[in-house]
């Protein structure tokens, strides 16, 4: 049986020296040791090319990608409250689609933030039927003794209005998880790195607001 082949959609990737670049870089570095052929699509085409990493937009993007990128640029500028790098999505989908059609990819992993990576992953799943894994950064997992189950908190967006929320999932065995309604909302910025703990007779939620 052929080794599994994974494509990582990561807007930020080294040599960019930012926190969001480190997580996908470690996936890219260590997964091949376990027999997973790994490639990356990232932003910043001005950076030097490296083996296994494709940076988009490409020099020759298809016309449909250019049109949709412009539409998303206008939508993001005039209608959306955050810069979620949406114009990058069609270019990532175009480059990934070529790899999928050549049989080089059987699974796509999108790593958040920004929302653009998950939008591209969903697009590829629907267009090509490829397996898609949505990775959310900084989950906080703990045993909730009151609820008698594991809780996972993560920075998320609410379906419908895309508002930033502290998402919640629960599990009895750390393997099978059930999505629950958001634990907290009303944020102006994305609530990253959540931490929840009891102190006395109250629970306290701490987050790190981020653009």
PDB file of C-alpha atoms in Angstrom:
ATOM      1  CA  UNK A   1       0.000   0.000   0.000  1.00  0.00           C
ATOM      2  CA  UNK A   2       1.336   3.439  -0.906  1.00  0.00           C
ATOM      3  CA  UNK A   3       2.362   5.824   1.850  1.00  0.00           C
ATOM      4  CA  UNK A   4      -0.315   8.367   2.787  1.00  0.00           C
ATOM      5  CA  UNK A   5       0.184  11.772   1.185  1.00  0.00           C
ATOM      6  CA  UNK A   6      -0.750  14.913   3.085  1.00  0.00           C
ATOM      7  CA  UNK A   7      -1.080  18.482   1.885  1.00  0.00           C
ATOM      8  CA  UNK A   8      -0.888  21.141   4.601  1.00  0.00           C
ATOM      9  CA  UNK A   9      -2.618  24.465   3.942  1.00  0.00           C
ATOM     10  CA  UNK A  10      -0.751  26.957   6.113  1.00  0.00           C
ATOM     11  CA  UNK A  11      -0.933  30.664   5.395  1.00  0.00           C
ATOM     12  CA  UNK A  12       2.229  31.282   7.440  1.00  0.00           C
ATOM     13  CA  UNK A  13       5.299  29.059   7.119  1.00  0.00           C
ATOM     14  CA  UNK A  14       9.040  29.466   7.798  1.00  0.00           C
ATOM     15  CA  UNK A  15      11.202  31.375   7.189  1.00  0.00           C
ATOM     16  CA  UNK A  16       8.445  33.666   8.470  1.00  0.00           C
ATOM     17  CA  UNK A  17       9.344  34.209  12.114  1.00  0.00           C
ATOM     18  CA  UNK A  18       5.852  34.247  13.615  1.00  0.00           C
ATOM     19  CA  UNK A  19       4.108  31.875  16.010  1.00  0.00           C
ATOM     20  CA  UNK A  20       1.554  30.657  13.458  1.00  0.00           C
ATOM     21  CA  UNK A  21       4.337  29.336  11.204  1.00  0.00           C
ATOM     22  CA  UNK A  22       5.839  26.967  13.764  1.00  0.00           C
ATOM     23  CA  UNK A  23       2.995  24.444  14.118  1.00  0.00           C
ATOM     24  CA  UNK A  24       2.715  23.522  10.400  1.00  0.00           C
ATOM     25  CA  UNK A  25       6.504  23.539  10.163  1.00  0.00           C
ATOM     26  CA  UNK A  26       6.701  20.798  12.798  1.00  0.00           C
ATOM     27  CA  UNK A  27       4.033  18.757  11.003  1.00  0.00           C
ATOM     28  CA  UNK A  28       6.070  19.108   7.813  1.00  0.00           C
ATOM     29  CA  UNK A  29       9.302  18.125   9.562  1.00  0.00           C
ATOM     30  CA  UNK A  30       8.175  15.136  11.628  1.00  0.00           C
ATOM     31  CA  UNK A  31       5.297  13.453   9.757  1.00  0.00           C
ATOM     32  CA  UNK A  32       7.610  12.011   7.053  1.00  0.00           C
ATOM     33  CA  UNK A  33       9.361  10.058   9.814  1.00  0.00           C
ATOM     34  CA  UNK A  34       6.103   8.139  10.219  1.00  0.00           C
ATOM     35  CA  UNK A  35       5.715   7.396   6.525  1.00  0.00           C
ATOM     36  CA  UNK A  36       3.520  10.367   5.586  1.00  0.00           C
ATOM     37  CA  UNK A  37       4.537  12.150   2.387  1.00  0.00           C
ATOM     38  CA  UNK A  38       3.964  15.797   3.221  1.00  0.00           C
ATOM     39  CA  UNK A  39       3.681  18.971   1.149  1.00  0.00           C
ATOM     40  CA  UNK A  40       2.734  22.534   2.040  1.00  0.00           C
ATOM     41  CA  UNK A  41       0.890  25.371   0.346  1.00  0.00           C
ATOM     42  CA  UNK A  42       1.593  28.728   2.000  1.00  0.00           C
ATOM     43  CA  UNK A  43       1.436  32.449   1.296  1.00  0.00           C
ATOM     44  CA  UNK A  44       4.275  34.906   0.654  1.00  0.00           C
ATOM     45  CA  UNK A  45       5.390  34.073  -2.916  1.00  0.00           C
ATOM     46  CA  UNK A  46       8.107  36.701  -2.452  1.00  0.00           C
ATOM     47  CA  UNK A  47      10.020  34.272  -0.224  1.00  0.00           C
ATOM     48  CA  UNK A  48      12.523  31.826  -1.668  1.00  0.00           C
ATOM     49  CA  UNK A  49      11.116  28.496  -2.824  1.00  0.00           C
ATOM     50  CA  UNK A  50      11.996  25.331  -0.900  1.00  0.00           C
ATOM     51  CA  UNK A  51      11.476  21.625  -1.533  1.00  0.00           C
ATOM     52  CA  UNK A  52       7.957  20.483  -0.785  1.00  0.00           C
ATOM     53  CA  UNK A  53       6.623  24.023  -0.205  1.00  0.00           C
ATOM     54  CA  UNK A  54       4.514  25.846  -2.795  1.00  0.00           C
ATOM     55  CA  UNK A  55       3.809  29.525  -2.214  1.00  0.00           C
ATOM     56  CA  UNK A  56       0.785  31.161  -3.796  1.00  0.00           C
ATOM     57  CA  UNK A  57      -0.301  33.097  -5.755  1.00  0.00           C
ATOM     58  CA  UNK A  58       1.688  31.305  -8.450  1.00  0.00           C
ATOM     59  CA  UNK A  59       3.181  33.327 -11.322  1.00  0.00           C
ATOM     60  CA  UNK A  60       0.550  31.881 -13.720  1.00  0.00           C
ATOM     61  CA  UNK A  61      -2.726  31.533 -11.756  1.00  0.00           C
ATOM     62  CA  UNK A  62      -5.811  30.509 -13.736  1.00  0.00           C
ATOM     63  CA  UNK A  63      -8.172  33.305 -14.680  1.00  0.00           C
ATOM     64  CA  UNK A  64     -10.985  31.947 -12.478  1.00  0.00           C
ATOM     65  CA  UNK A  65      -8.709  32.182  -9.428  1.00  0.00           C
ATOM     66  CA  UNK A  66      -7.877  35.806 -10.213  1.00  0.00           C
ATOM     67  CA  UNK A  67     -11.543  36.713 -10.589  1.00  0.00           C
ATOM     68  CA  UNK A  68     -12.601  35.031  -7.372  1.00  0.00           C
ATOM     69  CA  UNK A  69      -9.648  36.442  -5.456  1.00  0.00           C
ATOM     70  CA  UNK A  70     -10.685  39.957  -6.480  1.00  0.00           C
ATOM     71  CA  UNK A  71     -14.276  39.284  -5.457  1.00  0.00           C
ATOM     72  CA  UNK A  72     -13.125  38.021  -2.071  1.00  0.00           C
ATOM     73  CA  UNK A  73     -10.815  41.015  -1.658  1.00  0.00           C
ATOM     74  CA  UNK A  74     -13.741  43.391  -2.138  1.00  0.00           C
ATOM     75  CA  UNK A  75     -16.002  41.315   0.101  1.00  0.00           C
ATOM     76  CA  UNK A  76     -13.423  41.264   2.868  1.00  0.00           C
ATOM     77  CA  UNK A  77     -12.665  44.976   2.573  1.00  0.00           C
ATOM     78  CA  UNK A  78     -16.222  46.277   2.593  1.00  0.00           C
ATOM     79  CA  UNK A  79     -18.350  43.635   4.307  1.00  0.00           C
ATOM     80  CA  UNK A  80     -16.270  41.672   6.822  1.00  0.00           C
ATOM     81  CA  UNK A  81     -14.915  42.862  10.188  1.00  0.00           C
ATOM     82  CA  UNK A  82     -11.595  41.002  10.040  1.00  0.00           C
ATOM     83  CA  UNK A  83      -8.760  40.365   7.620  1.00  0.00           C
ATOM     84  CA  UNK A  84      -9.031  36.597   7.223  1.00  0.00           C
ATOM     85  CA  UNK A  85      -6.800  36.507   4.105  1.00  0.00           C
ATOM     86  CA  UNK A  86      -9.700  35.335   1.927  1.00  0.00           C
ATOM     87  CA  UNK A  87      -8.189  36.443  -1.445  1.00  0.00           C
ATOM     88  CA  UNK A  88      -5.544  33.752  -0.869  1.00  0.00           C
ATOM     89  CA  UNK A  89      -8.160  30.978  -0.974  1.00  0.00           C
ATOM     90  CA  UNK A  90      -8.723  30.615  -4.762  1.00  0.00           C
ATOM     91  CA  UNK A  91      -4.978  30.597  -5.404  1.00  0.00           C
ATOM     92  CA  UNK A  92      -4.451  27.872  -2.801  1.00  0.00           C
ATOM     93  CA  UNK A  93      -7.338  25.845  -4.231  1.00  0.00           C
ATOM     94  CA  UNK A  94      -5.953  26.155  -7.766  1.00  0.00           C
ATOM     95  CA  UNK A  95      -2.467  24.975  -6.759  1.00  0.00           C
ATOM     96  CA  UNK A  96      -3.809  22.174  -4.551  1.00  0.00           C
ATOM     97  CA  UNK A  97      -6.239  21.045  -7.246  1.00  0.00           C
ATOM     98  CA  UNK A  98      -3.356  20.453  -9.645  1.00  0.00           C
ATOM     99  CA  UNK A  99      -1.612  18.266  -7.058  1.00  0.00           C
ATOM    100  CA  UNK A 100      -4.783  16.295  -6.340  1.00  0.00           C
ATOM    101  CA  UNK A 101      -5.463  15.725 -10.042  1.00  0.00           C
ATOM    102  CA  UNK A 102      -1.911  14.406 -10.469  1.00  0.00           C
ATOM    103  CA  UNK A 103      -2.519  11.918  -7.644  1.00  0.00           C
ATOM    104  CA  UNK A 104       0.009  13.553  -5.311  1.00  0.00           C
ATOM    105  CA  UNK A 105      -2.401  14.206  -2.432  1.00  0.00           C
ATOM    106  CA  UNK A 106      -5.047  12.061  -0.712  1.00  0.00           C
ATOM    107  CA  UNK A 107      -5.601  14.133   2.453  1.00  0.00           C
ATOM    108  CA  UNK A 108      -5.678  17.887   3.079  1.00  0.00           C
ATOM    109  CA  UNK A 109      -4.965  19.411   6.486  1.00  0.00           C
ATOM    110  CA  UNK A 110      -5.814  23.084   6.999  1.00  0.00           C
ATOM    111  CA  UNK A 111      -4.319  24.802  10.028  1.00  0.00           C
ATOM    112  CA  UNK A 112      -6.019  27.817  11.629  1.00  0.00           C
ATOM    113  CA  UNK A 113      -5.671  30.832  11.773  1.00  0.00           C
ATOM    114  CA  UNK A 114      -6.578  32.469   9.437  1.00  0.00           C
ATOM    115  CA  UNK A 115     -10.060  31.359   8.326  1.00  0.00           C
ATOM    116  CA  UNK A 116      -8.769  31.278   4.731  1.00  0.00           C
ATOM    117  CA  UNK A 117      -7.026  27.932   5.268  1.00  0.00           C
ATOM    118  CA  UNK A 118     -10.221  26.189   6.390  1.00  0.00           C
ATOM    119  CA  UNK A 119     -12.185  27.833   3.564  1.00  0.00           C
ATOM    120  CA  UNK A 120      -9.680  26.396   1.096  1.00  0.00           C
ATOM    121  CA  UNK A 121      -9.847  22.955   2.739  1.00  0.00           C
ATOM    122  CA  UNK A 122     -13.641  22.877   2.565  1.00  0.00           C
ATOM    123  CA  UNK A 123     -13.558  24.004  -1.076  1.00  0.00           C
ATOM    124  CA  UNK A 124     -11.131  21.196  -1.966  1.00  0.00           C
ATOM    125  CA  UNK A 125     -13.211  18.588  -0.151  1.00  0.00           C
ATOM    126  CA  UNK A 126     -16.357  19.593  -2.022  1.00  0.00           C
ATOM    127  CA  UNK A 127     -14.656  20.012  -5.397  1.00  0.00           C
ATOM    128  CA  UNK A 128     -12.382  16.970  -5.405  1.00  0.00           C
ATOM    129  CA  UNK A 129     -13.813  14.678  -2.708  1.00  0.00           C
ATOM    130  CA  UNK A 130     -10.475  14.617  -0.913  1.00  0.00           C
ATOM    131  CA  UNK A 131     -10.257  13.830   2.801  1.00  0.00           C
ATOM    132  CA  UNK A 132     -10.040  17.032   4.852  1.00  0.00           C
ATOM    133  CA  UNK A 133      -8.802  17.575   8.416  1.00  0.00           C
ATOM    134  CA  UNK A 134      -9.423  21.009  10.003  1.00  0.00           C
ATOM    135  CA  UNK A 135      -6.773  21.766  12.622  1.00  0.00           C
ATOM    136  CA  UNK A 136      -7.568  24.416  15.235  1.00  0.00           C
ATOM    137  CA  UNK A 137      -4.597  25.837  17.092  1.00  0.00           C
ATOM    138  CA  UNK A 138      -4.213  25.932  20.872  1.00  0.00           C
ATOM    139  CA  UNK A 139      -6.930  23.561  22.142  1.00  0.00           C
ATOM    140  CA  UNK A 140      -7.163  23.325  25.943  1.00  0.00           C
ATOM    141  CA  UNK A 141      -8.203  19.853  27.160  1.00  0.00           C
ATOM    142  CA  UNK A 142      -8.960  18.922  30.755  1.00  0.00           C
ATOM    143  CA  UNK A 143     -11.071  16.561  32.868  1.00  0.00           C
ATOM    144  CA  UNK A 144     -14.155  18.394  34.151  1.00  0.00           C
ATOM    145  CA  UNK A 145     -14.910  16.656  37.422  1.00  0.00           C
ATOM    146  CA  UNK A 146     -18.290  18.357  37.766  1.00  0.00           C
ATOM    147  CA  UNK A 147     -19.468  17.227  34.320  1.00  0.00           C
ATOM    148  CA  UNK A 148     -17.629  13.863  34.567  1.00  0.00           C
ATOM    149  CA  UNK A 149     -16.199  14.197  31.045  1.00  0.00           C
ATOM    150  CA  UNK A 150     -13.286  15.701  29.163  1.00  0.00           C
ATOM    151  CA  UNK A 151     -13.693  19.238  27.859  1.00  0.00           C
ATOM    152  CA  UNK A 152     -11.839  20.780  24.936  1.00  0.00           C
ATOM    153  CA  UNK A 153     -11.811  24.554  24.527  1.00  0.00           C
ATOM    154  CA  UNK A 154     -10.568  26.204  21.377  1.00  0.00           C
ATOM    155  CA  UNK A 155     -10.646  29.458  19.479  1.00  0.00           C
ATOM    156  CA  UNK A 156     -13.416  29.172  16.888  1.00  0.00           C
ATOM    157  CA  UNK A 157     -15.956  31.045  14.778  1.00  0.00           C
ATOM    158  CA  UNK A 158     -19.704  30.625  15.141  1.00  0.00           C
ATOM    159  CA  UNK A 159     -21.500  29.185  12.136  1.00  0.00           C
ATOM    160  CA  UNK A 160     -23.902  31.671  10.613  1.00  0.00           C
ATOM    161  CA  UNK A 161     -22.415  35.019  11.605  1.00  0.00           C
ATOM    162  CA  UNK A 162     -18.687  34.082  11.832  1.00  0.00           C
ATOM    163  CA  UNK A 163     -18.446  35.737  15.267  1.00  0.00           C
ATOM    164  CA  UNK A 164     -15.383  34.795  17.368  1.00  0.00           C
ATOM    165  CA  UNK A 165     -16.247  32.384  20.197  1.00  0.00           C
ATOM    166  CA  UNK A 166     -14.671  30.020  22.671  1.00  0.00           C
ATOM    167  CA  UNK A 167     -15.696  26.687  21.197  1.00  0.00           C
ATOM    168  CA  UNK A 168     -16.465  23.625  23.307  1.00  0.00           C
ATOM    169  CA  UNK A 169     -16.304  19.892  22.602  1.00  0.00           C
ATOM    170  CA  UNK A 170     -16.779  17.077  25.109  1.00  0.00           C
ATOM    171  CA  UNK A 171     -15.634  13.453  25.282  1.00  0.00           C
ATOM    172  CA  UNK A 172     -15.745  10.453  27.584  1.00  0.00           C
ATOM    173  CA  UNK A 173     -12.627   8.790  26.183  1.00  0.00           C
ATOM    174  CA  UNK A 174     -10.456  11.477  24.466  1.00  0.00           C
ATOM    175  CA  UNK A 175     -11.138   9.766  21.135  1.00  0.00           C
ATOM    176  CA  UNK A 176     -14.760  10.470  20.281  1.00  0.00           C
ATOM    177  CA  UNK A 177     -15.732  14.124  20.599  1.00  0.00           C
ATOM    178  CA  UNK A 178     -19.097  15.891  20.462  1.00  0.00           C
ATOM    179  CA  UNK A 179     -19.421  19.524  19.467  1.00  0.00           C
ATOM    180  CA  UNK A 180     -21.338  21.625  21.989  1.00  0.00           C
ATOM    181  CA  UNK A 181     -22.679  25.191  21.833  1.00  0.00           C
ATOM    182  CA  UNK A 182     -19.942  27.817  22.314  1.00  0.00           C
ATOM    183  CA  UNK A 183     -18.822  28.268  25.905  1.00  0.00           C
ATOM    184  CA  UNK A 184     -18.459  32.043  25.552  1.00  0.00           C
ATOM    185  CA  UNK A 185     -19.040  34.723  22.918  1.00  0.00           C
ATOM    186  CA  UNK A 186     -19.290  38.508  22.657  1.00  0.00           C
ATOM    187  CA  UNK A 187     -15.613  38.941  21.767  1.00  0.00           C
ATOM    188  CA  UNK A 188     -14.350  41.705  19.512  1.00  0.00           C
ATOM    189  CA  UNK A 189     -11.110  39.842  18.706  1.00  0.00           C
ATOM    190  CA  UNK A 190     -10.345  36.128  18.291  1.00  0.00           C
ATOM    191  CA  UNK A 191     -10.074  34.484  21.770  1.00  0.00           C
ATOM    192  CA  UNK A 192      -6.909  32.406  21.351  1.00  0.00           C
ATOM    193  CA  UNK A 193      -5.145  30.193  23.932  1.00  0.00           C
ATOM    194  CA  UNK A 194      -8.161  29.571  26.228  1.00  0.00           C
ATOM    195  CA  UNK A 195      -7.724  28.411  29.815  1.00  0.00           C
ATOM    196  CA  UNK A 196     -10.596  27.509  32.154  1.00  0.00           C
ATOM    197  CA  UNK A 197     -10.211  26.744  35.855  1.00  0.00           C
ATOM    198  CA  UNK A 198     -12.242  26.769  39.101  1.00  0.00           C
ATOM    199  CA  UNK A 199     -11.315  29.055  41.956  1.00  0.00           C
ATOM    200  CA  UNK A 200     -13.491  28.852  45.041  1.00  0.00           C
ATOM    201  CA  UNK A 201     -17.076  28.489  43.890  1.00  0.00           C
ATOM    202  CA  UNK A 202     -16.552  30.136  40.486  1.00  0.00           C
ATOM    203  CA  UNK A 203     -15.059  29.185  37.120  1.00  0.00           C
ATOM    204  CA  UNK A 204     -12.709  31.594  35.349  1.00  0.00           C
ATOM    205  CA  UNK A 205     -12.021  31.724  31.604  1.00  0.00           C
ATOM    206  CA  UNK A 206      -8.844  33.380  30.328  1.00  0.00           C
ATOM    207  CA  UNK A 207      -8.167  34.030  26.630  1.00  0.00           C
ATOM    208  CA  UNK A 208      -5.571  35.916  24.610  1.00  0.00           C
ATOM    209  CA  UNK A 209      -7.339  38.344  22.211  1.00  0.00           C
ATOM    210  CA  UNK A 210      -5.733  38.380  18.792  1.00  0.00           C
ATOM    211  CA  UNK A 211      -6.377  39.965  15.397  1.00  0.00           C
TER     212      UNK A 211
END
